[in-house]
PDB file of N, CA and C in Angstrom:
ATOM      1  N   GLU C 699       0.846  -1.183   0.000  1.00 57.00           N
ATOM      2  CA  GLU C 699       0.000   0.000   0.000  1.00 57.00           C
ATOM      3  C   GLU C 699       0.885   1.238   0.000  1.00 57.00           C
ATOM      4  N   ALA C 700       0.607   2.137  -0.919  1.00 66.00           N
ATOM      5  CA  ALA C 700       1.412   3.344  -1.064  1.00 66.00           C
ATOM      6  C   ALA C 700       1.045   4.372   0.007  1.00 66.00           C
ATOM      7  N   ASP C 701       2.026   5.139   0.402  1.00 85.00           N
ATOM      8  CA  ASP C 701       1.821   6.249   1.325  1.00 85.00           C
ATOM      9  C   ASP C 701       1.531   7.485   0.470  1.00 85.00           C
ATOM     10  N   LEU C 702       0.247   7.799   0.269  1.00 89.00           N
ATOM     11  CA  LEU C 702      -0.143   8.937  -0.559  1.00 89.00           C
ATOM     12  C   LEU C 702      -0.745  10.020   0.319  1.00 89.00           C
ATOM     13  N   ARG C 703      -0.314  11.231   0.055  1.00 92.00           N
ATOM     14  CA  ARG C 703      -0.861  12.391   0.775  1.00 92.00           C
ATOM     15  C   ARG C 703      -1.345  13.400  -0.250  1.00 92.00           C
ATOM     16  N   HIS C 704      -2.483  14.001   0.041  1.00 94.00           N
ATOM     17  CA  HIS C 704      -3.123  14.923  -0.892  1.00 94.00           C
ATOM     18  C   HIS C 704      -3.325  16.285  -0.242  1.00 94.00           C
ATOM     19  N   ARG C 705      -3.076  17.306  -1.023  1.00 95.00           N
ATOM     20  CA  ARG C 705      -3.368  18.676  -0.598  1.00 95.00           C
ATOM     21  C   ARG C 705      -3.982  19.409  -1.776  1.00 95.00           C
ATOM     22  N   GLU C 706      -4.890  20.321  -1.448  1.00 94.00           N
ATOM     23  CA  GLU C 706      -5.525  21.145  -2.472  1.00 94.00           C
ATOM     24  C   GLU C 706      -5.396  22.604  -2.074  1.00 94.00           C
ATOM     25  N   TRP C 707      -4.920  23.405  -3.004  1.00 89.00           N
ATOM     26  CA  TRP C 707      -4.813  24.843  -2.810  1.00 89.00           C
ATOM     27  C   TRP C 707      -5.410  25.522  -4.026  1.00 89.00           C
ATOM     28  N   ASP C 708      -6.450  26.295  -3.800  1.00 87.00           N
ATOM     29  CA  ASP C 708      -7.073  27.065  -4.876  1.00 87.00           C
ATOM     30  C   ASP C 708      -7.347  26.222  -6.121  1.00 87.00           C
ATOM     31  N   GLY C 709      -7.874  25.017  -5.932  1.00 82.00           N
ATOM     32  CA  GLY C 709      -8.212  24.162  -7.055  1.00 82.00           C
ATOM     33  C   GLY C 709      -7.073  23.348  -7.628  1.00 82.00           C
ATOM     34  N   GLU C 710      -5.870  23.524  -7.097  1.00 91.00           N
ATOM     35  CA  GLU C 710      -4.711  22.743  -7.534  1.00 91.00           C
ATOM     36  C   GLU C 710      -4.587  21.519  -6.633  1.00 91.00           C
ATOM     37  N   HIS C 711      -4.476  20.349  -7.230  1.00 96.00           N
ATOM     38  CA  HIS C 711      -4.379  19.103  -6.473  1.00 96.00           C
ATOM     39  C   HIS C 711      -2.962  18.565  -6.540  1.00 96.00           C
ATOM     40  N   VAL C 712      -2.348  18.415  -5.375  1.00 96.00           N
ATOM     41  CA  VAL C 712      -0.977  17.928  -5.284  1.00 96.00           C
ATOM     42  C   VAL C 712      -0.976  16.664  -4.432  1.00 96.00           C
ATOM     43  N   PHE C 713      -0.307  15.644  -4.947  1.00 95.00           N
ATOM     44  CA  PHE C 713      -0.185  14.375  -4.231  1.00 95.00           C
ATOM     45  C   PHE C 713       1.280  14.070  -4.008  1.00 95.00           C
ATOM     46  N   PHE C 714       1.592  13.622  -2.807  1.00 94.00           N
ATOM     47  CA  PHE C 714       2.940  13.177  -2.458  1.00 94.00           C
ATOM     48  C   PHE C 714       2.910  11.665  -2.325  1.00 94.00           C
ATOM     49  N   HIS C 715       3.784  10.996  -3.047  1.00 90.00           N
ATOM     50  CA  HIS C 715       3.908   9.530  -3.027  1.00 90.00           C
ATOM     51  C   HIS C 715       5.103   9.224  -2.130  1.00 90.00           C
ATOM     52  N   GLY C 716       4.813   8.891  -0.868  1.00 88.00           N
ATOM     53  CA  GLY C 716       5.865   8.701   0.121  1.00 88.00           C
ATOM     54  C   GLY C 716       6.867   7.619  -0.226  1.00 88.00           C
ATOM     55  N   ALA C 717       6.409   6.496  -0.776  1.00 86.00           N
ATOM     56  CA  ALA C 717       7.315   5.392  -1.110  1.00 86.00           C
ATOM     57  C   ALA C 717       8.319   5.791  -2.173  1.00 86.00           C
ATOM     58  N   ALA C 718       7.882   6.603  -3.133  1.00 87.00           N
ATOM     59  CA  ALA C 718       8.761   7.029  -4.222  1.00 87.00           C
ATOM     60  C   ALA C 718       9.449   8.355  -3.916  1.00 87.00           C
ATOM     61  N   GLY C 719       8.886   9.101  -2.966  1.00 90.00           N
ATOM     62  CA  GLY C 719       9.432  10.418  -2.656  1.00 90.00           C
ATOM     63  C   GLY C 719       9.108  11.457  -3.722  1.00 90.00           C
ATOM     64  N   ASP C 720       8.061  11.206  -4.512  1.00 92.00           N
ATOM     65  CA  ASP C 720       7.698  12.101  -5.616  1.00 92.00           C
ATOM     66  C   ASP C 720       6.443  12.897  -5.283  1.00 92.00           C
ATOM     67  N   THR C 721       6.382  14.092  -5.818  1.00 94.00           N
ATOM     68  CA  THR C 721       5.213  14.948  -5.705  1.00 94.00           C
ATOM     69  C   THR C 721       4.730  15.266  -7.105  1.00 94.00           C
ATOM     70  N   HIS C 722       3.415  15.168  -7.320  1.00 95.00           N
ATOM     71  CA  HIS C 722       2.843  15.463  -8.628  1.00 95.00           C
ATOM     72  C   HIS C 722       1.583  16.309  -8.475  1.00 95.00           C
ATOM     73  N   ARG C 723       1.361  17.146  -9.470  1.00 96.00           N
ATOM     74  CA  ARG C 723       0.139  17.940  -9.543  1.00 96.00           C
ATOM     75  C   ARG C 723      -0.776  17.268 -10.558  1.00 96.00           C
ATOM     76  N   PHE C 724      -2.045  17.088 -10.189  1.00 96.00           N
ATOM     77  CA  PHE C 724      -2.997  16.418 -11.060  1.00 96.00           C
ATOM     78  C   PHE C 724      -4.205  17.293 -11.325  1.00 96.00           C
ATOM     79  N   SER C 725      -4.871  16.992 -12.431  1.00 93.00           N
ATOM     80  CA  SER C 725      -6.109  17.686 -12.784  1.00 93.00           C
ATOM     81  C   SER C 725      -7.197  17.344 -11.772  1.00 93.00           C
ATOM     82  N   GLU C 726      -8.273  18.098 -11.838  1.00 93.00           N
ATOM     83  CA  GLU C 726      -9.425  17.847 -10.969  1.00 93.00           C
ATOM     84  C   GLU C 726      -9.952  16.422 -11.188  1.00 93.00           C
ATOM     85  N   ALA C 727     -10.024  16.004 -12.450  1.00 94.00           N
ATOM     86  CA  ALA C 727     -10.537  14.663 -12.771  1.00 94.00           C
ATOM     87  C   ALA C 727      -9.615  13.578 -12.227  1.00 94.00           C
ATOM     88  N   ALA C 728      -8.320  13.730 -12.432  1.00 95.00           N
ATOM     89  CA  ALA C 728      -7.369  12.735 -11.934  1.00 95.00           C
ATOM     90  C   ALA C 728      -7.387  12.695 -10.413  1.00 95.00           C
ATOM     91  N   ALA C 729      -7.513  13.852  -9.785  1.00 96.00           N
ATOM     92  CA  ALA C 729      -7.570  13.903  -8.322  1.00 96.00           C
ATOM     93  C   ALA C 729      -8.815  13.187  -7.808  1.00 96.00           C
ATOM     94  N   LEU C 730      -9.941  13.353  -8.487  1.00 96.00           N
ATOM     95  CA  LEU C 730     -11.170  12.678  -8.095  1.00 96.00           C
ATOM     96  C   LEU C 730     -10.985  11.160  -8.153  1.00 96.00           C
ATOM     97  N   VAL C 731     -10.400  10.676  -9.243  1.00 96.00           N
ATOM     98  CA  VAL C 731     -10.165   9.244  -9.397  1.00 96.00           C
ATOM     99  C   VAL C 731      -9.219   8.747  -8.314  1.00 96.00           C
ATOM    100  N   LEU C 732      -8.112   9.444  -8.124  1.00 95.00           N
ATOM    101  CA  LEU C 732      -7.117   9.000  -7.154  1.00 95.00           C
ATOM    102  C   LEU C 732      -7.661   9.030  -5.725  1.00 95.00           C
ATOM    103  N   GLN C 733      -8.407  10.056  -5.376  1.00 94.00           N
ATOM    104  CA  GLN C 733      -9.001  10.115  -4.042  1.00 94.00           C
ATOM    105  C   GLN C 733      -9.975   8.959  -3.824  1.00 94.00           C
ATOM    106  N   HIS C 734     -10.744   8.630  -4.845  1.00 95.00           N
ATOM    107  CA  HIS C 734     -11.665   7.501  -4.733  1.00 95.00           C
ATOM    108  C   HIS C 734     -10.885   6.198  -4.538  1.00 95.00           C
ATOM    109  N   LEU C 735      -9.818   6.021  -5.299  1.00 93.00           N
ATOM    110  CA  LEU C 735      -9.017   4.800  -5.200  1.00 93.00           C
ATOM    111  C   LEU C 735      -8.240   4.719  -3.885  1.00 93.00           C
ATOM    112  N   MET C 736      -7.963   5.846  -3.273  1.00 91.00           N
ATOM    113  CA  MET C 736      -7.283   5.837  -1.974  1.00 91.00           C
ATOM    114  C   MET C 736      -8.179   5.210  -0.902  1.00 91.00           C
ATOM    115  N   GLN C 737      -9.488   5.199  -1.140  1.00 92.00           N
ATOM    116  CA  GLN C 737     -10.432   4.610  -0.187  1.00 92.00           C
ATOM    117  C   GLN C 737     -10.548   3.100  -0.361  1.00 92.00           C
ATOM    118  N   GLY C 738     -10.108   2.592  -1.512  1.00 90.00           N
ATOM    119  CA  GLY C 738     -10.170   1.164  -1.770  1.00 90.00           C
ATOM    120  C   GLY C 738     -10.305   0.884  -3.253  1.00 90.00           C
ATOM    121  N   PRO C 739     -10.181  -0.374  -3.629  1.00 91.00           N
ATOM    122  CA  PRO C 739     -10.276  -0.736  -5.049  1.00 91.00           C
ATOM    123  C   PRO C 739     -11.640  -0.361  -5.633  1.00 91.00           C
ATOM    124  N   SER C 740     -11.652  -0.132  -6.934  1.00 94.00           N
ATOM    125  CA  SER C 740     -12.883   0.185  -7.640  1.00 94.00           C
ATOM    126  C   SER C 740     -12.758  -0.319  -9.066  1.00 94.00           C
ATOM    127  N   ASP C 741     -13.884  -0.473  -9.730  1.00 94.00           N
ATOM    128  CA  ASP C 741     -13.814  -0.892 -11.124  1.00 94.00           C
ATOM    129  C   ASP C 741     -13.968   0.316 -12.048  1.00 94.00           C
ATOM    130  N   GLU C 742     -13.607   0.109 -13.315  1.00 94.00           N
ATOM    131  CA  GLU C 742     -13.601   1.219 -14.263  1.00 94.00           C
ATOM    132  C   GLU C 742     -14.994   1.793 -14.505  1.00 94.00           C
ATOM    133  N   SER C 743     -16.018   0.958 -14.474  1.00 95.00           N
ATOM    134  CA  SER C 743     -17.358   1.491 -14.721  1.00 95.00           C
ATOM    135  C   SER C 743     -17.789   2.432 -13.596  1.00 95.00           C
ATOM    136  N   ARG C 744     -17.443   2.112 -12.365  1.00 96.00           N
ATOM    137  CA  ARG C 744     -17.762   2.985 -11.222  1.00 96.00           C
ATOM    138  C   ARG C 744     -16.984   4.301 -11.327  1.00 96.00           C
ATOM    139  N   LEU C 745     -15.701   4.205 -11.669  1.00 97.00           N
ATOM    140  CA  LEU C 745     -14.878   5.403 -11.806  1.00 97.00           C
ATOM    141  C   LEU C 745     -15.382   6.289 -12.950  1.00 97.00           C
ATOM    142  N   ALA C 746     -15.761   5.675 -14.063  1.00 97.00           N
ATOM    143  CA  ALA C 746     -16.290   6.446 -15.193  1.00 97.00           C
ATOM    144  C   ALA C 746     -17.592   7.136 -14.796  1.00 97.00           C
ATOM    145  N   GLY C 747     -18.415   6.456 -14.005  1.00 96.00           N
ATOM    146  CA  GLY C 747     -19.645   7.070 -13.524  1.00 96.00           C
ATOM    147  C   GLY C 747     -19.382   8.283 -12.651  1.00 96.00           C
ATOM    148  N   LEU C 748     -18.387   8.180 -11.785  1.00 96.00           N
ATOM    149  CA  LEU C 748     -18.009   9.317 -10.936  1.00 96.00           C
ATOM    150  C   LEU C 748     -17.551  10.502 -11.781  1.00 96.00           C
ATOM    151  N   LEU C 749     -16.706  10.212 -12.784  1.00 96.00           N
ATOM    152  CA  LEU C 749     -16.217  11.281 -13.658  1.00 96.00           C
ATOM    153  C   LEU C 749     -17.350  11.908 -14.456  1.00 96.00           C
ATOM    154  N   ALA C 750     -18.230  11.068 -15.005  1.00 96.00           N
ATOM    155  CA  ALA C 750     -19.344  11.582 -15.801  1.00 96.00           C
ATOM    156  C   ALA C 750     -20.217  12.516 -14.974  1.00 96.00           C
ATOM    157  N   GLU C 751     -20.496  12.106 -13.749  1.00 96.00           N
ATOM    158  CA  GLU C 751     -21.323  12.932 -12.875  1.00 96.00           C
ATOM    159  C   GLU C 751     -20.623  14.235 -12.495  1.00 96.00           C
ATOM    160  N   ALA C 752     -19.352  14.150 -12.129  1.00 94.00           N
ATOM    161  CA  ALA C 752     -18.618  15.340 -11.696  1.00 94.00           C
ATOM    162  C   ALA C 752     -18.419  16.341 -12.833  1.00 94.00           C
ATOM    163  N   ALA C 753     -18.138  15.830 -14.039  1.00 92.00           N
ATOM    164  CA  ALA C 753     -17.855  16.714 -15.169  1.00 92.00           C
ATOM    165  C   ALA C 753     -19.094  17.014 -16.005  1.00 92.00           C
ATOM    166  N   GLU C 754     -20.211  16.363 -15.642  1.00 94.00           N
ATOM    167  CA  GLU C 754     -21.459  16.539 -16.382  1.00 94.00           C
ATOM    168  C   GLU C 754     -21.272  16.234 -17.866  1.00 94.00           C
ATOM    169  N   VAL C 755     -20.674  15.064 -18.136  1.00 95.00           N
ATOM    170  CA  VAL C 755     -20.486  14.582 -19.501  1.00 95.00           C
ATOM    171  C   VAL C 755     -21.095  13.187 -19.597  1.00 95.00           C
ATOM    172  N   ASP C 756     -21.218  12.685 -20.837  1.00 95.00           N
ATOM    173  CA  ASP C 756     -21.776  11.343 -20.984  1.00 95.00           C
ATOM    174  C   ASP C 756     -20.730  10.299 -20.591  1.00 95.00           C
ATOM    175  N   THR C 757     -21.204   9.107 -20.363  1.00 93.00           N
ATOM    176  CA  THR C 757     -20.342   8.031 -19.875  1.00 93.00           C
ATOM    177  C   THR C 757     -19.231   7.694 -20.854  1.00 93.00           C
ATOM    178  N   GLU C 758     -19.522   7.759 -22.158  1.00 94.00           N
ATOM    179  CA  GLU C 758     -18.500   7.455 -23.169  1.00 94.00           C
ATOM    180  C   GLU C 758     -17.328   8.432 -23.072  1.00 94.00           C
ATOM    181  N   ALA C 759     -17.616   9.707 -22.923  1.00 94.00           N
ATOM    182  CA  ALA C 759     -16.548  10.712 -22.787  1.00 94.00           C
ATOM    183  C   ALA C 759     -15.768  10.481 -21.501  1.00 94.00           C
ATOM    184  N   ALA C 760     -16.484  10.133 -20.434  1.00 96.00           N
ATOM    185  CA  ALA C 760     -15.826   9.879 -19.150  1.00 96.00           C
ATOM    186  C   ALA C 760     -14.932   8.651 -19.237  1.00 96.00           C
ATOM    187  N   GLN C 761     -15.377   7.600 -19.931  1.00 95.00           N
ATOM    188  CA  GLN C 761     -14.560   6.392 -20.075  1.00 95.00           C
ATOM    189  C   GLN C 761     -13.283   6.671 -20.848  1.00 95.00           C
ATOM    190  N   SER C 762     -13.384   7.494 -21.872  1.00 94.00           N
ATOM    191  CA  SER C 762     -12.201   7.860 -22.654  1.00 94.00           C
ATOM    192  C   SER C 762     -11.193   8.618 -21.795  1.00 94.00           C
ATOM    193  N   ALA C 763     -11.692   9.602 -21.050  1.00 95.00           N
ATOM    194  CA  ALA C 763     -10.816  10.374 -20.158  1.00 95.00           C
ATOM    195  C   ALA C 763     -10.231   9.478 -19.074  1.00 95.00           C
ATOM    196  N   LEU C 764     -11.042   8.577 -18.540  1.00 96.00           N
ATOM    197  CA  LEU C 764     -10.586   7.682 -17.480  1.00 96.00           C
ATOM    198  C   LEU C 764      -9.428   6.813 -17.952  1.00 96.00           C
ATOM    199  N   GLY C 765      -9.494   6.315 -19.169  1.00 95.00           N
ATOM    200  CA  GLY C 765      -8.401   5.505 -19.699  1.00 95.00           C
ATOM    201  C   GLY C 765      -7.086   6.259 -19.663  1.00 95.00           C
ATOM    202  N   ASN C 766      -7.111   7.519 -20.075  1.00 95.00           N
ATOM    203  CA  ASN C 766      -5.900   8.350 -20.053  1.00 95.00           C
ATOM    204  C   ASN C 766      -5.427   8.607 -18.630  1.00 95.00           C
ATOM    205  N   ILE C 767      -6.358   8.878 -17.739  1.00 96.00           N
ATOM    206  CA  ILE C 767      -6.014   9.144 -16.336  1.00 96.00           C
ATOM    207  C   ILE C 767      -5.377   7.913 -15.698  1.00 96.00           C
ATOM    208  N   LEU C 768      -6.003   6.756 -15.887  1.00 96.00           N
ATOM    209  CA  LEU C 768      -5.461   5.535 -15.286  1.00 96.00           C
ATOM    210  C   LEU C 768      -4.088   5.178 -15.866  1.00 96.00           C
ATOM    211  N   ASP C 769      -3.914   5.390 -17.167  1.00 95.00           N
ATOM    212  CA  ASP C 769      -2.605   5.137 -17.778  1.00 95.00           C
ATOM    213  C   ASP C 769      -1.523   6.006 -17.143  1.00 95.00           C
ATOM    214  N   GLU C 770      -1.842   7.288 -16.958  1.00 95.00           N
ATOM    215  CA  GLU C 770      -0.866   8.211 -16.363  1.00 95.00           C
ATOM    216  C   GLU C 770      -0.592   7.860 -14.900  1.00 95.00           C
ATOM    217  N   LEU C 771      -1.639   7.561 -14.144  1.00 94.00           N
ATOM    218  CA  LEU C 771      -1.448   7.196 -12.735  1.00 94.00           C
ATOM    219  C   LEU C 771      -0.654   5.899 -12.596  1.00 94.00           C
ATOM    220  N   ALA C 772      -0.870   4.949 -13.486  1.00 93.00           N
ATOM    221  CA  ALA C 772      -0.100   3.699 -13.466  1.00 93.00           C
ATOM    222  C   ALA C 772       1.352   3.950 -13.836  1.00 93.00           C
ATOM    223  N   ARG C 773       1.570   4.807 -14.837  1.00 93.00           N
ATOM    224  CA  ARG C 773       2.945   5.133 -15.254  1.00 93.00           C
ATOM    225  C   ARG C 773       3.733   5.744 -14.094  1.00 93.00           C
ATOM    226  N   LEU C 774       3.054   6.552 -13.297  1.00 91.00           N
ATOM    227  CA  LEU C 774       3.701   7.208 -12.153  1.00 91.00           C
ATOM    228  C   LEU C 774       3.714   6.329 -10.900  1.00 91.00           C
ATOM    229  N   GLU C 775       3.157   5.135 -11.024  1.00 87.00           N
ATOM    230  CA  GLU C 775       3.084   4.146  -9.944  1.00 87.00           C
ATOM    231  C   GLU C 775       2.217   4.610  -8.768  1.00 87.00           C
ATOM    232  N   TYR C 776       1.166   5.351  -9.093  1.00 90.00           N
ATOM    233  CA  TYR C 776       0.188   5.752  -8.077  1.00 90.00           C
ATOM    234  C   TYR C 776      -0.926   4.728  -7.969  1.00 90.00           C
ATOM    235  N   VAL C 777      -1.183   3.988  -9.054  1.00 89.00           N
ATOM    236  CA  VAL C 777      -2.205   2.936  -9.057  1.00 89.00           C
ATOM    237  C   VAL C 777      -1.674   1.730  -9.796  1.00 89.00           C
ATOM    238  N   GLU C 778      -2.345   0.615  -9.557  1.00 87.00           N
ATOM    239  CA  GLU C 778      -2.033  -0.586 -10.316  1.00 87.00           C
ATOM    240  C   GLU C 778      -3.329  -1.341 -10.549  1.00 87.00           C
ATOM    241  N   SER C 779      -3.361  -2.065 -11.633  1.00 84.00           N
ATOM    242  CA  SER C 779      -4.532  -2.850 -11.982  1.00 84.00           C
ATOM    243  C   SER C 779      -4.542  -4.127 -11.158  1.00 84.00           C
ATOM    244  N   VAL C 780      -5.723  -4.498 -10.700  1.00 80.00           N
ATOM    245  CA  VAL C 780      -5.883  -5.765 -10.004  1.00 80.00           C
ATOM    246  C   VAL C 780      -6.909  -6.596 -10.767  1.00 80.00           C
ATOM    247  N   THR C 781      -6.685  -7.903 -10.786  1.00 68.00           N
ATOM    248  CA  THR C 781      -7.626  -8.770 -11.503  1.00 68.00           C
ATOM    249  C   THR C 781      -8.176  -9.822 -10.591  1.00 68.00           C
TER     250      THR C 781
END
């Protein structure tokens, strides 16, 4: 389990990854996904639903954005896929 810390200042979302010692700034959408995942595992359909509701877009647009967000978070080792 990663040691993740989140701070928000004036709409800017910053996360510190304690295990890696890295700090990253994320978009509102990425922060929403990451905060949800910090509470526990979730599936892509649930995450896409959260994004669609928050951004007031259709599910297809949210799923497309979610794919990019999850790819970036995985690349930075903030999330990993579980099967």
